PDB file of C-alpha atoms in Angstrom:
ATOM      1  CA  UNK A   1      50.868  41.306  34.505  1.00 51.00           C
ATOM      2  CA  UNK A   2      53.424  40.922  31.807  1.00 56.00           C
ATOM      3  CA  UNK A   3      55.695  38.078  30.964  1.00 56.00           C
ATOM      4  CA  UNK A   4      59.237  38.306  32.176  1.00 55.00           C
ATOM      5  CA  UNK A   5      61.820  39.201  29.526  1.00 56.00           C
ATOM      6  CA  UNK A   6      63.543  35.837  29.752  1.00 61.00           C
ATOM      7  CA  UNK A   7      60.315  34.041  28.704  1.00 58.00           C
ATOM      8  CA  UNK A   8      59.664  36.198  25.641  1.00 56.00           C
ATOM      9  CA  UNK A   9      61.107  35.037  22.321  1.00 55.00           C
ATOM     10  CA  UNK A  10      63.464  37.454  20.639  1.00 57.00           C
ATOM     11  CA  UNK A  11      62.626  38.844  17.227  1.00 57.00           C
ATOM     12  CA  UNK A  12      64.352  37.151  14.332  1.00 54.00           C
ATOM     13  CA  UNK A  13      65.089  33.931  16.198  1.00 55.00           C
ATOM     14  CA  UNK A  14      64.719  30.425  14.877  1.00 57.00           C
ATOM     15  CA  UNK A  15      61.008  30.451  15.806  1.00 65.00           C
ATOM     16  CA  UNK A  16      60.217  32.673  12.792  1.00 67.00           C
ATOM     17  CA  UNK A  17      59.252  30.395   9.885  1.00 68.00           C
ATOM     18  CA  UNK A  18      61.115  30.769   6.631  1.00 70.00           C
ATOM     19  CA  UNK A  19      59.070  31.074   3.424  1.00 61.00           C
ATOM     20  CA  UNK A  20      59.675  27.378   2.714  1.00 62.00           C
ATOM     21  CA  UNK A  21      58.195  26.451   6.106  1.00 72.00           C
ATOM     22  CA  UNK A  22      54.987  28.455   5.731  1.00 79.00           C
ATOM     23  CA  UNK A  23      52.050  26.202   4.781  1.00 81.00           C
ATOM     24  CA  UNK A  24      50.592  28.514   2.138  1.00 80.00           C
ATOM     25  CA  UNK A  25      54.004  29.069   0.513  1.00 78.00           C
ATOM     26  CA  UNK A  26      54.618  25.338   0.370  1.00 81.00           C
ATOM     27  CA  UNK A  27      51.155  24.802  -1.115  1.00 82.00           C
ATOM     28  CA  UNK A  28      51.637  27.562  -3.695  1.00 78.00           C
ATOM     29  CA  UNK A  29      55.033  26.222  -4.770  1.00 79.00           C
ATOM     30  CA  UNK A  30      53.845  22.636  -4.905  1.00 85.00           C
ATOM     31  CA  UNK A  31      50.818  23.461  -7.067  1.00 86.00           C
ATOM     32  CA  UNK A  32      52.398  26.402  -8.934  1.00 89.00           C
ATOM     33  CA  UNK A  33      51.600  25.143 -12.438  1.00 92.00           C
ATOM     34  CA  UNK A  34      47.920  24.213 -11.873  1.00 92.00           C
ATOM     35  CA  UNK A  35      47.263  27.421  -9.922  1.00 91.00           C
ATOM     36  CA  UNK A  36      48.950  29.518 -12.620  1.00 92.00           C
ATOM     37  CA  UNK A  37      46.884  27.813 -15.323  1.00 94.00           C
ATOM     38  CA  UNK A  38      43.641  28.408 -13.402  1.00 94.00           C
ATOM     39  CA  UNK A  39      44.495  32.093 -12.883  1.00 93.00           C
ATOM     40  CA  UNK A  40      45.412  32.445 -16.574  1.00 95.00           C
ATOM     41  CA  UNK A  41      42.153  30.802 -17.701  1.00 96.00           C
ATOM     42  CA  UNK A  42      40.030  32.950 -15.396  1.00 95.00           C
ATOM     43  CA  UNK A  43      41.841  36.110 -16.546  1.00 95.00           C
ATOM     44  CA  UNK A  44      41.441  35.198 -20.216  1.00 95.00           C
ATOM     45  CA  UNK A  45      37.750  34.338 -19.781  1.00 95.00           C
ATOM     46  CA  UNK A  46      37.034  37.627 -18.030  1.00 93.00           C
ATOM     47  CA  UNK A  47      38.972  39.531 -20.710  1.00 93.00           C
ATOM     48  CA  UNK A  48      36.675  37.979 -23.328  1.00 94.00           C
ATOM     49  CA  UNK A  49      33.611  38.895 -21.245  1.00 91.00           C
ATOM     50  CA  UNK A  50      34.779  42.501 -20.971  1.00 87.00           C
ATOM     51  CA  UNK A  51      35.534  42.594 -24.697  1.00 89.00           C
ATOM     52  CA  UNK A  52      32.100  41.399 -25.844  1.00 88.00           C
ATOM     53  CA  UNK A  53      29.880  43.062 -23.265  1.00 80.00           C
ATOM     54  CA  UNK A  54      27.717  45.938 -24.480  1.00 74.00           C
ATOM     55  CA  UNK A  55      28.766  49.473 -23.592  1.00 68.00           C
ATOM     56  CA  UNK A  56      25.293  50.377 -22.209  1.00 68.00           C
ATOM     57  CA  UNK A  57      24.810  54.135 -22.413  1.00 66.00           C
ATOM     58  CA  UNK A  58      28.546  54.970 -22.469  1.00 66.00           C
ATOM     59  CA  UNK A  59      29.211  54.816 -26.200  1.00 69.00           C
ATOM     60  CA  UNK A  60      31.723  57.667 -26.379  1.00 77.00           C
ATOM     61  CA  UNK A  61      35.415  57.680 -25.732  1.00 80.00           C
ATOM     62  CA  UNK A  62      34.851  57.204 -21.994  1.00 81.00           C
ATOM     63  CA  UNK A  63      33.033  53.923 -22.623  1.00 79.00           C
ATOM     64  CA  UNK A  64      35.758  52.699 -24.943  1.00 83.00           C
ATOM     65  CA  UNK A  65      38.469  53.583 -22.423  1.00 85.00           C
ATOM     66  CA  UNK A  66      36.559  51.793 -19.669  1.00 84.00           C
ATOM     67  CA  UNK A  67      36.039  48.711 -21.794  1.00 86.00           C
ATOM     68  CA  UNK A  68      39.642  48.685 -23.046  1.00 88.00           C
ATOM     69  CA  UNK A  69      41.042  49.109 -19.546  1.00 89.00           C
ATOM     70  CA  UNK A  70      38.861  46.240 -18.314  1.00 89.00           C
ATOM     71  CA  UNK A  71      40.124  43.959 -21.069  1.00 92.00           C
ATOM     72  CA  UNK A  72      43.731  44.996 -20.436  1.00 94.00           C
ATOM     73  CA  UNK A  73      43.304  44.452 -16.685  1.00 94.00           C
ATOM     74  CA  UNK A  74      42.168  40.856 -17.124  1.00 94.00           C
ATOM     75  CA  UNK A  75      44.848  40.188 -19.740  1.00 95.00           C
ATOM     76  CA  UNK A  76      47.424  41.330 -17.183  1.00 95.00           C
ATOM     77  CA  UNK A  77      45.912  38.928 -14.643  1.00 95.00           C
ATOM     78  CA  UNK A  78      46.199  36.141 -17.217  1.00 96.00           C
ATOM     79  CA  UNK A  79      49.816  37.148 -17.890  1.00 95.00           C
ATOM     80  CA  UNK A  80      50.593  36.952 -14.175  1.00 94.00           C
ATOM     81  CA  UNK A  81      49.186  33.422 -14.097  1.00 94.00           C
ATOM     82  CA  UNK A  82      51.217  32.360 -17.133  1.00 94.00           C
ATOM     83  CA  UNK A  83      54.483  33.896 -15.947  1.00 94.00           C
ATOM     84  CA  UNK A  84      54.062  32.406 -12.486  1.00 91.00           C
ATOM     85  CA  UNK A  85      53.227  28.955 -13.865  1.00 92.00           C
ATOM     86  CA  UNK A  86      56.286  29.067 -16.125  1.00 92.00           C
ATOM     87  CA  UNK A  87      58.448  30.153 -13.166  1.00 87.00           C
ATOM     88  CA  UNK A  88      59.843  33.142 -15.015  1.00 90.00           C
ATOM     89  CA  UNK A  89      61.764  35.903 -13.339  1.00 90.00           C
ATOM     90  CA  UNK A  90      59.937  37.484 -10.426  1.00 90.00           C
ATOM     91  CA  UNK A  91      60.582  40.860 -12.047  1.00 95.00           C
ATOM     92  CA  UNK A  92      58.543  39.878 -15.124  1.00 94.00           C
ATOM     93  CA  UNK A  93      55.643  38.632 -12.990  1.00 92.00           C
ATOM     94  CA  UNK A  94      55.731  41.802 -10.903  1.00 94.00           C
ATOM     95  CA  UNK A  95      55.727  43.989 -14.033  1.00 95.00           C
ATOM     96  CA  UNK A  96      52.618  42.170 -15.297  1.00 94.00           C
ATOM     97  CA  UNK A  97      50.964  42.698 -11.923  1.00 94.00           C
ATOM     98  CA  UNK A  98      51.940  46.380 -11.933  1.00 96.00           C
ATOM     99  CA  UNK A  99      50.428  46.733 -15.394  1.00 95.00           C
ATOM    100  CA  UNK A 100      47.201  45.262 -14.029  1.00 94.00           C
ATOM    101  CA  UNK A 101      47.187  47.773 -11.186  1.00 96.00           C
ATOM    102  CA  UNK A 102      47.641  50.648 -13.643  1.00 95.00           C
ATOM    103  CA  UNK A 103      44.818  49.283 -15.813  1.00 93.00           C
ATOM    104  CA  UNK A 104      42.593  49.040 -12.759  1.00 93.00           C
ATOM    105  CA  UNK A 105      43.322  52.679 -11.938  1.00 94.00           C
ATOM    106  CA  UNK A 106      42.412  53.742 -15.474  1.00 91.00           C
ATOM    107  CA  UNK A 107      39.276  51.571 -15.349  1.00 88.00           C
ATOM    108  CA  UNK A 108      38.233  53.061 -12.007  1.00 89.00           C
ATOM    109  CA  UNK A 109      38.921  56.691 -12.979  1.00 89.00           C
ATOM    110  CA  UNK A 110      37.189  56.396 -16.357  1.00 83.00           C
ATOM    111  CA  UNK A 111      34.100  54.939 -14.709  1.00 73.00           C
ATOM    112  CA  UNK A 112      33.553  57.971 -12.445  1.00 70.00           C
TER     113      UNK A 112
END
């Protein structure tokens, strides 16, 4: 048994919440600065951890690339937090996030 067409809501009607009406979007916008600061601090702390950790047995160029990509990845995460907290252009925040994705790819490939 299916519902009759007159009882089904149409797509794109007023029942679809706008981004301002979504609870998580409202929460993220309301606490944008504290959340951005927390993300920036976590990213910076993990960048320091990746910078000072020993290279284990990978002491060649592969180990250096892996370590450098890990540091760059977490610096990009910190940059995303800072740019989001400062409410900069969405394009700048997205470029920082894209840089983090590229660094993750390099980190993953160099660790194989």
